[in-house]
Coordinates of C-alpha atoms in Angstrom, one line a residue:
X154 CA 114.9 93.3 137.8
X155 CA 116.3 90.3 136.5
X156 CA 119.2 89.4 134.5
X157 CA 117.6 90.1 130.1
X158 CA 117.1 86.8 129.0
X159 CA 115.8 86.0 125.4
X160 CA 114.0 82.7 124.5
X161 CA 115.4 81.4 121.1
X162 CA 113.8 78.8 119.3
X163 CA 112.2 77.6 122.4
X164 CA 115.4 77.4 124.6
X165 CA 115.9 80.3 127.4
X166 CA 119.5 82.5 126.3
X167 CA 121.0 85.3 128.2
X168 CA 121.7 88.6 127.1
X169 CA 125.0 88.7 129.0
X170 CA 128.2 89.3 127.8
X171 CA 127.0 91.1 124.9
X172 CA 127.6 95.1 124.9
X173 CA 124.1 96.9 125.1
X174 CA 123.9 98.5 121.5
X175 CA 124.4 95.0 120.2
X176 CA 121.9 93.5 117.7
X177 CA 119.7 90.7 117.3
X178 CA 121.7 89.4 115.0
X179 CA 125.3 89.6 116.6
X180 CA 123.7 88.3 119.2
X181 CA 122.5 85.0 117.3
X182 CA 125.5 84.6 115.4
X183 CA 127.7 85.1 118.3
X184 CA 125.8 81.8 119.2
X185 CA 126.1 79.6 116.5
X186 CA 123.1 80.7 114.2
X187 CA 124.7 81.9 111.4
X188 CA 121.3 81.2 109.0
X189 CA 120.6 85.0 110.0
X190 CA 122.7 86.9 107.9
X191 CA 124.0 90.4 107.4
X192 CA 123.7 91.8 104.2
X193 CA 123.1 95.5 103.9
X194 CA 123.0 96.3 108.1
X195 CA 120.3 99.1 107.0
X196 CA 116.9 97.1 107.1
X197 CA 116.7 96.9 103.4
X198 CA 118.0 93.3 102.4
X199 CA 115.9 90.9 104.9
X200 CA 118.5 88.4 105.2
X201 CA 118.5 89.2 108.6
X202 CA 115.0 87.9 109.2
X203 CA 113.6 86.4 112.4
X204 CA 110.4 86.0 114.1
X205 CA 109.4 87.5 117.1
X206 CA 106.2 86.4 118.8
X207 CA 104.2 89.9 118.9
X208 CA 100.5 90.9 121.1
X209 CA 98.1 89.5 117.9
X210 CA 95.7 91.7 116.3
X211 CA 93.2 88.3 115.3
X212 CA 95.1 86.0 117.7
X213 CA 96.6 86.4 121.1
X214 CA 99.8 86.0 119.4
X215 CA 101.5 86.8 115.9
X216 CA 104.3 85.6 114.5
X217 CA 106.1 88.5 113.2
X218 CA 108.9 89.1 111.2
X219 CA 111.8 91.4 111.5
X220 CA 114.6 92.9 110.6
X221 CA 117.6 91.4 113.3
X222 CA 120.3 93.7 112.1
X223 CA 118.4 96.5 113.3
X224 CA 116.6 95.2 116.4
X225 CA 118.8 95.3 119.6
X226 CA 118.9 92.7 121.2
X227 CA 118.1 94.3 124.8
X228 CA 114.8 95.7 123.2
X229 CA 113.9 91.5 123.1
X230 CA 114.7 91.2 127.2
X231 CA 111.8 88.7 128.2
X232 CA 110.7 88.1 124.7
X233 CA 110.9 84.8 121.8
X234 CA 112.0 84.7 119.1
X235 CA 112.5 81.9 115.9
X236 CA 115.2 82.0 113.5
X237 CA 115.2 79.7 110.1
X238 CA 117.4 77.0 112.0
X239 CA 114.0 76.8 114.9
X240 CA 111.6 76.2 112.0
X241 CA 112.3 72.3 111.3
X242 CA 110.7 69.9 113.8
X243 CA 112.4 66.9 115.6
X244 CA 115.5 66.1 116.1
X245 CA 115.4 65.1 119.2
X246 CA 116.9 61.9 120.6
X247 CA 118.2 60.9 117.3
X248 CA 115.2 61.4 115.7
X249 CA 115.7 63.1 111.7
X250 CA 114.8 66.9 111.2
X251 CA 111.1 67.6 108.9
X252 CA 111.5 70.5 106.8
X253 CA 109.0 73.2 108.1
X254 CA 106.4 73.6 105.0
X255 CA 107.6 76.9 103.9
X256 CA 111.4 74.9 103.6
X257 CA 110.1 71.9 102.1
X258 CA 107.9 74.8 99.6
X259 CA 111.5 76.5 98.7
X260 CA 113.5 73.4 98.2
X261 CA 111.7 71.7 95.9
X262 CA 111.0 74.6 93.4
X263 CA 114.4 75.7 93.6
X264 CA 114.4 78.8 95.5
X265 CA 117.8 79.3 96.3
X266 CA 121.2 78.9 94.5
X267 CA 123.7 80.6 96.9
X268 CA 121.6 80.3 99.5
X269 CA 122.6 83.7 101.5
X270 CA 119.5 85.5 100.8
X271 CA 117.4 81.7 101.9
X272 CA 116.9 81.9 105.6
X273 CA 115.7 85.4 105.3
X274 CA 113.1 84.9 102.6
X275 CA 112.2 81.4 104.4
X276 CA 111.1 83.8 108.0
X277 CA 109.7 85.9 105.9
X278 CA 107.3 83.7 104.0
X279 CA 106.7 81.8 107.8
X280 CA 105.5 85.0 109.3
X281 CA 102.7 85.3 106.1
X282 CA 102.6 81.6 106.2
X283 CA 101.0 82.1 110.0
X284 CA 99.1 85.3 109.3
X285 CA 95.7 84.8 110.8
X286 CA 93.3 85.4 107.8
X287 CA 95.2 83.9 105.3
X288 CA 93.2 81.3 103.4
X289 CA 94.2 78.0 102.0
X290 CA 93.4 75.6 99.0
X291 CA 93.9 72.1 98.8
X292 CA 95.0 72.1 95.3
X293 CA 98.1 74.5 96.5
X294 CA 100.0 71.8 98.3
X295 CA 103.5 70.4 98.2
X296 CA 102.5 67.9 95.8
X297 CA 101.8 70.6 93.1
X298 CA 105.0 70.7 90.3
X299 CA 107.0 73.7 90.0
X300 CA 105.4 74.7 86.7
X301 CA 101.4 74.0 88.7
X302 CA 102.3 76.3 91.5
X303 CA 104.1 79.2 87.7
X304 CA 100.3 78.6 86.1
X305 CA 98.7 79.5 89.1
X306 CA 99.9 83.1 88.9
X307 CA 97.8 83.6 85.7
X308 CA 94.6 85.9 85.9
X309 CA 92.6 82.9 84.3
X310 CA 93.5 80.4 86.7
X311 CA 93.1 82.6 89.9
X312 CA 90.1 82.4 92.1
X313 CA 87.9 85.2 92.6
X314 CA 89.5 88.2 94.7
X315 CA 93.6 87.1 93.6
X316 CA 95.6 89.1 91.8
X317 CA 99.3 89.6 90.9
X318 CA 100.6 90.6 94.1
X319 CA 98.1 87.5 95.9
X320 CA 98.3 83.8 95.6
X321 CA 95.6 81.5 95.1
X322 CA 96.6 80.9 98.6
X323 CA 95.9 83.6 100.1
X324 CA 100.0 84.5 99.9
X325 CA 100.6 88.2 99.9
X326 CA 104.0 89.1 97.8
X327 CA 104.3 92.5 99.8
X328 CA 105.5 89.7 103.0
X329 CA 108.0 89.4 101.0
X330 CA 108.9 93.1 99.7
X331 CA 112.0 93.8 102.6
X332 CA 113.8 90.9 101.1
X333 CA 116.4 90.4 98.3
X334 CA 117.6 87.8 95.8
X335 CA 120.9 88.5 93.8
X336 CA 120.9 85.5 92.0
X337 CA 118.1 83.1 92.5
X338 CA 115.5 85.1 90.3
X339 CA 112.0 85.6 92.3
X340 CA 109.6 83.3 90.1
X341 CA 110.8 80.2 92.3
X342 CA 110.5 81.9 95.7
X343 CA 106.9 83.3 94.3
X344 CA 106.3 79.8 93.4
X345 CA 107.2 78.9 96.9
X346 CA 105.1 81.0 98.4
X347 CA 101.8 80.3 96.2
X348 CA 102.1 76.4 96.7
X349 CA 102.2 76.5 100.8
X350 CA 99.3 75.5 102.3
X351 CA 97.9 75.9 105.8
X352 CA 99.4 74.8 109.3
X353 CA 98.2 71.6 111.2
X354 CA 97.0 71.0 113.9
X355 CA 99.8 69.9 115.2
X356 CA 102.0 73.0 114.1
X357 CA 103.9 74.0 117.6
X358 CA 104.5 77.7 116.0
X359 CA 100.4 77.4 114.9
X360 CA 99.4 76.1 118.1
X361 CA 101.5 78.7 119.7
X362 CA 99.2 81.9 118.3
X363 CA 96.5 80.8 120.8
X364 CA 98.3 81.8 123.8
X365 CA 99.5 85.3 125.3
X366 CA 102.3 86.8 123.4
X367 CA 105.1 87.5 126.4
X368 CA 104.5 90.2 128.4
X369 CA 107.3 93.3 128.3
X370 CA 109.5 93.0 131.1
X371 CA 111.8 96.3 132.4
X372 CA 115.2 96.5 131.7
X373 CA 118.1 97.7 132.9
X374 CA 121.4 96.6 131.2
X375 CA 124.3 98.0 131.2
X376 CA 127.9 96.6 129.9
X377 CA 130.9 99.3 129.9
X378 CA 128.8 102.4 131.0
X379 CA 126.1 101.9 128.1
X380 CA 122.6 101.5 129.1
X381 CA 119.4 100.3 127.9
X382 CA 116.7 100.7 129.5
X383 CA 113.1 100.5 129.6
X384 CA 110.4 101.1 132.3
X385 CA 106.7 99.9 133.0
X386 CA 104.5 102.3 133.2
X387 CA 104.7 105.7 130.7
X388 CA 104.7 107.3 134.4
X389 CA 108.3 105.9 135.0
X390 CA 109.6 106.6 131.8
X391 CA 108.9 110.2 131.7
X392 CA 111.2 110.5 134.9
X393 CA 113.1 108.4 133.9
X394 CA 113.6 111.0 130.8
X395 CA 114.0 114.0 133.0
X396 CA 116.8 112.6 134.9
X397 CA 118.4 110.9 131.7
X398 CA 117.5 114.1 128.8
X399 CA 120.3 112.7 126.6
X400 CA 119.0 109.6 126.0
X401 CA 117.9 108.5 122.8
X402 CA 114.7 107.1 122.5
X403 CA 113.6 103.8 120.4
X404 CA 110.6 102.0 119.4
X405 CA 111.1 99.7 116.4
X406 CA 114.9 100.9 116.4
X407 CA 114.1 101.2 112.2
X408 CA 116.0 104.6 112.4
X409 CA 118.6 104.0 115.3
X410 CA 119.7 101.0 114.4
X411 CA 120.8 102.2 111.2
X412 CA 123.1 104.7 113.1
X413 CA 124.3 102.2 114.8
X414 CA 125.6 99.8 112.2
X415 CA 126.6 102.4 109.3
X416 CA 127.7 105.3 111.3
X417 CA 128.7 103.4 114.1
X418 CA 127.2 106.1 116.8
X419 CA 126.7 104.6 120.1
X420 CA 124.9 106.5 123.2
X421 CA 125.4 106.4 126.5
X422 CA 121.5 105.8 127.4
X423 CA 119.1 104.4 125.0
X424 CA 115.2 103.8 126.3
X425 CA 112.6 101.6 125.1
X426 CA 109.2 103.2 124.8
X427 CA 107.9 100.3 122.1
X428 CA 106.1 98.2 124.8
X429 CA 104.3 101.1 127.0
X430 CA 100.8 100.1 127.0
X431 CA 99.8 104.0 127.4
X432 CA 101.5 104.1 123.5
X433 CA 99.8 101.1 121.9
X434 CA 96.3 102.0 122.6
X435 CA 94.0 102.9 119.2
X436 CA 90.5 104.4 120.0
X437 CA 87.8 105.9 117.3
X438 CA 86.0 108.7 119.4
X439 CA 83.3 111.4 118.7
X440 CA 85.5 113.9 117.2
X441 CA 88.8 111.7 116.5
X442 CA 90.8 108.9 115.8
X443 CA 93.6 108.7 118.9
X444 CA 96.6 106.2 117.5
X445 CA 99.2 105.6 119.7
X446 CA 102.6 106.6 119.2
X447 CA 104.0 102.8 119.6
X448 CA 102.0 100.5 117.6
X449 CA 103.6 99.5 114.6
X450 CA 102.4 100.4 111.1
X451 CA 100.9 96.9 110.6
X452 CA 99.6 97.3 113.9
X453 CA 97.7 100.1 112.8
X454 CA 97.2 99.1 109.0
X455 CA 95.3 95.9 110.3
X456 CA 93.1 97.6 113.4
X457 CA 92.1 100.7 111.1
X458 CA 91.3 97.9 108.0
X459 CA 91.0 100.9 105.9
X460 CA 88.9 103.0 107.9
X461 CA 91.5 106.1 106.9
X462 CA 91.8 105.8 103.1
X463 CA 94.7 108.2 103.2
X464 CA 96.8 106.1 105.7
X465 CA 95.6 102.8 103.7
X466 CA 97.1 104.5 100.7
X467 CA 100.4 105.0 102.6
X468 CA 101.1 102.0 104.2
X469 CA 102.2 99.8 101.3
X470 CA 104.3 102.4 99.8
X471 CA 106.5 102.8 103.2
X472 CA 109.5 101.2 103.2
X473 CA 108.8 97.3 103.1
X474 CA 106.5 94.9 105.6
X475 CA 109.9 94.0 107.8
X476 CA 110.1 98.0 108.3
X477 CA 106.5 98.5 108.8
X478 CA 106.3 95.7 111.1
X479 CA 108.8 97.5 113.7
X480 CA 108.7 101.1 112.7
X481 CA 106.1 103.7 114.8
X482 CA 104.4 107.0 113.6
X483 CA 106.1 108.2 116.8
X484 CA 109.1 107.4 116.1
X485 CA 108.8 108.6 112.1
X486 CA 107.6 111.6 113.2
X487 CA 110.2 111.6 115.9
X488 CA 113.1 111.9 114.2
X489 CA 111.7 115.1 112.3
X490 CA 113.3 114.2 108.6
X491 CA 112.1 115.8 106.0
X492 CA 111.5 112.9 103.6
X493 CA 109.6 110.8 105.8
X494 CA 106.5 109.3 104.3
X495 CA 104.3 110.0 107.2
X496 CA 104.1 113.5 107.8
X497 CA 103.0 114.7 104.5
X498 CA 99.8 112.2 104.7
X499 CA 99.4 113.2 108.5
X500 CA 99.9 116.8 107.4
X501 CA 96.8 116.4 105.0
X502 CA 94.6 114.8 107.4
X503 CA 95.1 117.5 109.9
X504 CA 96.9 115.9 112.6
X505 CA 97.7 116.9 116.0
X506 CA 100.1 115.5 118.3
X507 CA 99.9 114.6 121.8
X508 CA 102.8 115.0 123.6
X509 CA 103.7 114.0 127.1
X510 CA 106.2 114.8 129.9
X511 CA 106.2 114.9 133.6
X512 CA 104.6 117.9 133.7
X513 CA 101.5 116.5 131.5
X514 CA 100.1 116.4 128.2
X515 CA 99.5 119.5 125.6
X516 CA 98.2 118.2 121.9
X517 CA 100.1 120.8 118.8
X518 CA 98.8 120.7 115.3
X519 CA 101.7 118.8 113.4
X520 CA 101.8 121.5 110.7
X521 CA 103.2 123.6 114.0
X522 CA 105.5 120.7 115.1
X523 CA 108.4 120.9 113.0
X524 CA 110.7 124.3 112.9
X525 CA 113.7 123.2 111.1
X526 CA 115.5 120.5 109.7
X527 CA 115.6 117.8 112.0
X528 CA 114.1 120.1 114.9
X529 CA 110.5 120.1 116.5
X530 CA 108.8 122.1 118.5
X531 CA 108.9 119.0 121.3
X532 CA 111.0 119.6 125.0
X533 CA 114.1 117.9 126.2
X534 CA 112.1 114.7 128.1
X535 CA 108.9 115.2 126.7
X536 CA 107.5 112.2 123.6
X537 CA 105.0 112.0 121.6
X538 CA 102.6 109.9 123.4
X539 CA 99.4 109.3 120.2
X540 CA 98.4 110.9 116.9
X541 CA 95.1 112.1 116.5
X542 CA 93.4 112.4 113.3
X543 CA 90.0 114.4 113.2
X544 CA 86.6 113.3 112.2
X545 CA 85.2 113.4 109.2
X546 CA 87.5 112.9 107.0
X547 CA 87.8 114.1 103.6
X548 CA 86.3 111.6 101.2
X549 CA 88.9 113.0 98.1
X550 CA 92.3 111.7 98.8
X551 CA 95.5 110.1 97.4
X552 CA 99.2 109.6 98.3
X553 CA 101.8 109.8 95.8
X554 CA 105.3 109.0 96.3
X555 CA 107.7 109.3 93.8
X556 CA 111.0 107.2 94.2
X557 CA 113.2 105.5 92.1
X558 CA 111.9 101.9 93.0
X559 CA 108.1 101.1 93.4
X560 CA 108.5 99.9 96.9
X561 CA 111.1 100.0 100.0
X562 CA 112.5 102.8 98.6
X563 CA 112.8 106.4 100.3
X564 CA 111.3 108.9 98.6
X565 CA 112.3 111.9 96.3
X566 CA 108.5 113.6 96.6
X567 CA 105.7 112.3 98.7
X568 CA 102.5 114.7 98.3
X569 CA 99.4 113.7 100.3
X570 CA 95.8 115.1 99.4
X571 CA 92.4 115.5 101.4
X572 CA 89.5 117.4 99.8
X573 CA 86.2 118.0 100.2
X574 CA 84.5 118.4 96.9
X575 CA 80.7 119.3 97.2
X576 CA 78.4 120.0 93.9
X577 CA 81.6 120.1 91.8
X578 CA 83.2 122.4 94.0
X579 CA 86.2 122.2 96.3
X580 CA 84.9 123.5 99.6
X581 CA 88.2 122.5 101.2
X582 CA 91.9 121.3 100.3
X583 CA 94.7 119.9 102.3
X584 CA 98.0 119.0 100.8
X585 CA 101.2 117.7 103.0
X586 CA 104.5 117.9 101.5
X587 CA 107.5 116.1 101.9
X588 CA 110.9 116.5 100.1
X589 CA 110.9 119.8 98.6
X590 CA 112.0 121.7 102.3
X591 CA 114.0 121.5 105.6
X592 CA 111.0 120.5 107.1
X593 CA 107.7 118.3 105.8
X594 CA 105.2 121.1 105.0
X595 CA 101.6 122.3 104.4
X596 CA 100.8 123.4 100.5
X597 CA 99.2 126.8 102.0
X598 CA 99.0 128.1 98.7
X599 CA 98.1 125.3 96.6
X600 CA 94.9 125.1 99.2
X601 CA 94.2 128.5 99.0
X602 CA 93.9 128.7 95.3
X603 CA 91.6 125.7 94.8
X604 CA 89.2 125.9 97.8
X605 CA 86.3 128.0 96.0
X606 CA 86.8 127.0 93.0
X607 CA 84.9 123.8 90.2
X608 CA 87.1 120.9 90.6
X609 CA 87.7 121.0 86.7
X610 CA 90.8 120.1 84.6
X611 CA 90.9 124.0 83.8
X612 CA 91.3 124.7 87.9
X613 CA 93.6 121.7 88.2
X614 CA 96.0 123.2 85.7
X615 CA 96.0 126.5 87.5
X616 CA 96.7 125.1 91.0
X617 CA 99.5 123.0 89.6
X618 CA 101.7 125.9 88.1
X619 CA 101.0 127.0 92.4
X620 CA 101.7 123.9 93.5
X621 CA 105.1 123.3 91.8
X622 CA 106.4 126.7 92.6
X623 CA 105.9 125.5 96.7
X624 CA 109.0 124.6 99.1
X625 CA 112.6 125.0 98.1
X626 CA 113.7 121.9 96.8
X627 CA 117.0 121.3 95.9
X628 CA 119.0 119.3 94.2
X629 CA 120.6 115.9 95.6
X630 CA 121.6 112.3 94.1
X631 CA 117.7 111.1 94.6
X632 CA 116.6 114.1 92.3
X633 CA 117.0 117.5 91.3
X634 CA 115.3 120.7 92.1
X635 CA 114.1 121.3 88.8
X636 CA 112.4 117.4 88.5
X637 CA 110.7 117.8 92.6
X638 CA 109.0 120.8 91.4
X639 CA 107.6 119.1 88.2
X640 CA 106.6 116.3 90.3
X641 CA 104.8 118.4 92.3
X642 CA 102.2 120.2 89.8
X643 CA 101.9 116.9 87.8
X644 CA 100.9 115.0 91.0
X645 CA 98.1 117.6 91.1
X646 CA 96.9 116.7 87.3
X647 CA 97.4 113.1 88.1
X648 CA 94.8 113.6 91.4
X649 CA 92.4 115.2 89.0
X650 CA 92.4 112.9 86.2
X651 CA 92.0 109.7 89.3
X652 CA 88.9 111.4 90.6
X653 CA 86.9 113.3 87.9
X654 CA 85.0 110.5 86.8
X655 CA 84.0 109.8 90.6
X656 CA 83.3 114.0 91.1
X657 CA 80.7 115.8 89.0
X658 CA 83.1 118.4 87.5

């Protein structure tokens, strides 16, 4: 193996002397690239935004934004990466810097005042900026005025298919929903983003897309008895598991690198699984839909297109599109917390779990994979190798999450519904809950108490008073016991009044 080396805005860096649990971003600003900032160290701020050129889902490469503070910088061994300061062109030879669009877009509208929060935004809005798909029009240029790019917002000046959260650019605002502004105000950075156009021809970062992203490379580093690690083949990193069974295991780091920065917990052995080819695969078959473990949730999002109307109800409401961009249903389901926004809507759709070690593979029905707080049912060296989701799916479903912000927010209630409703009757009901135990859970009795029965408002009201009454929540600073369980039957009422006028009652 060679020595981790990261490319950084086009120039080869190496990993060395930096400690293994060190981030992406000590590991720029240790180097003189202090746009990428540290603001929260917890993946909620985005002034830590980079981009890191990811396997493409439209092109062979994407340009991908993350969260550096989270990221370490190990897990990027072999890998490129472009911060705010690689954006600009020239320089060279004496020749003057060019603002890079998205730059230019925020400069002239007055997007930033203190300017800490800038380079974060300015990665973010690059990585939507590149995002195959995204459409442009030639009257949202940089000639447009500040107030031109304000008007465009408005319903009646919006083309067809644009709406509040969508530019007349094609811009989507959720690119943007990981990162925070404490003083500028968000109508200039939305202004921003509405008023860039598309890349030339002659974009490097555009021109870029159309080749292979960079391979994943093993690694072996270690720097005062830590090591990181990762391996090939999923062959070599299940042994590598039963010789190391205390290491901790990472894929986007979203959770881990939290515990690193706040709680300041280091380990001894950390492995990579992230890049294992036998974890990114996604394949629709006869009976089931087989997501790997690894693939990011805007991996998945953009493969499935909405093809599971349940999951395409969660993704926008988990965390932010910096956290989805990096986080893993392996690695949420993983860590076995109780308010995670994936198992309730996994629980729903009936989800199994295949799980791997050295020994093989055995697939266990999530609603039997958790069995206390923080504890699964899964072996010292053994991970959870793909999620499958059964065929047919249920055609009545919803995800509500109740938080105290609309988005990147955790979650004081998550309840996730599948039914089948045939002839104004509910011939089957699967509710996943999350927040009101030690564990995410199955609404056993909730089902049991509408399947049978007219999907009216008269039912509905019955099964909430069950439905509230379900778990043990309790009382914490996101919410109290007493408001959970309310939550719980109202979501119920909520479901029926969203789906009567589509289902004969």
């Amino acid at each position: 193996m060679t020595a981790p080396r990261i490319t950084v805005n086009g120039e080869e860096t190496p990993l060395s002397p930096a400690p293994s649990h060190t981030t992406a971003l000590d590991f720029l600003r240790e180097r003189g690239l202090t746009g990428t900032k540290e603001g929260c160290a917890e993946g909620e701020c985005g002034a830590c935004s980079v981009l890191v050129a990811r396997p493409g889902v439209d092109k062979p490469t994407d340009w991908v934004a993350v969260n550096a503070c989270l990221v370490p910088a190990a897990a990027l061994d072999g890998q490129e990466i472009v911060t705010s300061e690689g954006l600009a062109s020239g320089g060279a030879s004496g020749t003057p810097r060019t603002l890079h669009p998205v730059q230019q877009e925020m400069a002239v509208r007055g997007g930033s005042q203190c300017g800490y929060c800038t380079p974060g935004f300015i990665c973010s809005m690059a990585a939507e900026y590149y995002r195959p798909g995204r459409c442009g029009h030639a009257d949202t240029t940089a000639d447009a005025g500040p107030t031109d790019a304000g008007e465009a917002t408005a319903d009646a000046d919006m083309p067809a298919g644009t709406d509040a959260e969508h530019g007349p650019n094609g811009f989507d605002l959720h690119a943007l929903s990981g990162n925070l502004c404490r003083c500028t105000g968000y109508r200039p950075i939305r202004d921003a983003a509405y008023a860039v156009g598309t890349p030339t021809d002659e974009d490097p970062l555009a021109r870029r897309r159309e080749q292979t992203a960079p391979a994943p490379v093993a690694t072996d580093y270690t720097r005062d008895g830590s090591a990181f690690l990762r391996r090939d083949t999923l062959a070599e990193t299940l042994g590598l598991l039963r010789e190391r069974p205390d290491a901790v295991v990472v894929a986007g780091s979203t959770d881990w690198g939290v515990e690193v920065n706040i709680r300041s917990r280091r380990a001894d052995c950390v492995v990579a699984v992230d890049r294992l080819p036998e974890l990114r695969e996604l394949r629709v078959e006869s009976g089931h839909i087989e997501i790997g473990a690894a693939l990011t949730l805007t991996e998945i999002e953009r493969r499935l297109d909405g093809g599971v109307p349940l999951l395409a109800e969660l993704f926008p409401q988990f965390a932010s599109r910096l956290i989805r961009n990096g986080a893993t249903l392996g690695g949420n389901l993983g860590t076995g917390s109780p308010i995670g926004d994936s198992p309730p809507v996994l629980l729903a759709l009936e989800a199994t779990l295949v799980l791997a070690d050295v020994d093989g593979e055995r697939e266990v029905p999530l609603a039997d994979y958790f069995t206390g707080y923080r504890q699964s049912v899964r072996r010292p060296g053994e991970l959870i190798r793909a999620v499958r989701v059964p065929l047919p799916l249920s055609p009545v479903v919803a995800f509500h999450k109740i938080a105290k912000r609309r988005f990147d927010d955790i979650s004081s209630v998550a309840v996730a519904f599948a039914l089948d409703v045939e002839d104004g009757i509910v011939r089957k009901a699967r509710i996943g809950l999350g927040g009101v135990a030690a564990t995410p859970i199955r609404s056993l009795a909730t089902e049991a108490a509408l399947e049978g029965e007219p999907w009216t408002a008269e039912t509905a009201r019955a099964a909430a008073l069950v439905l509230q009454d379900e778990g043990t929540p309790m009382n914490d600073h996101r919410a109290s016991a007493r408001y959970r369980s309310a939550m719980l039957g109202q979501s119920l009422l909520k479901l029926h009044a969203q789906t009567t006028e589509a289902v004969p009652s």
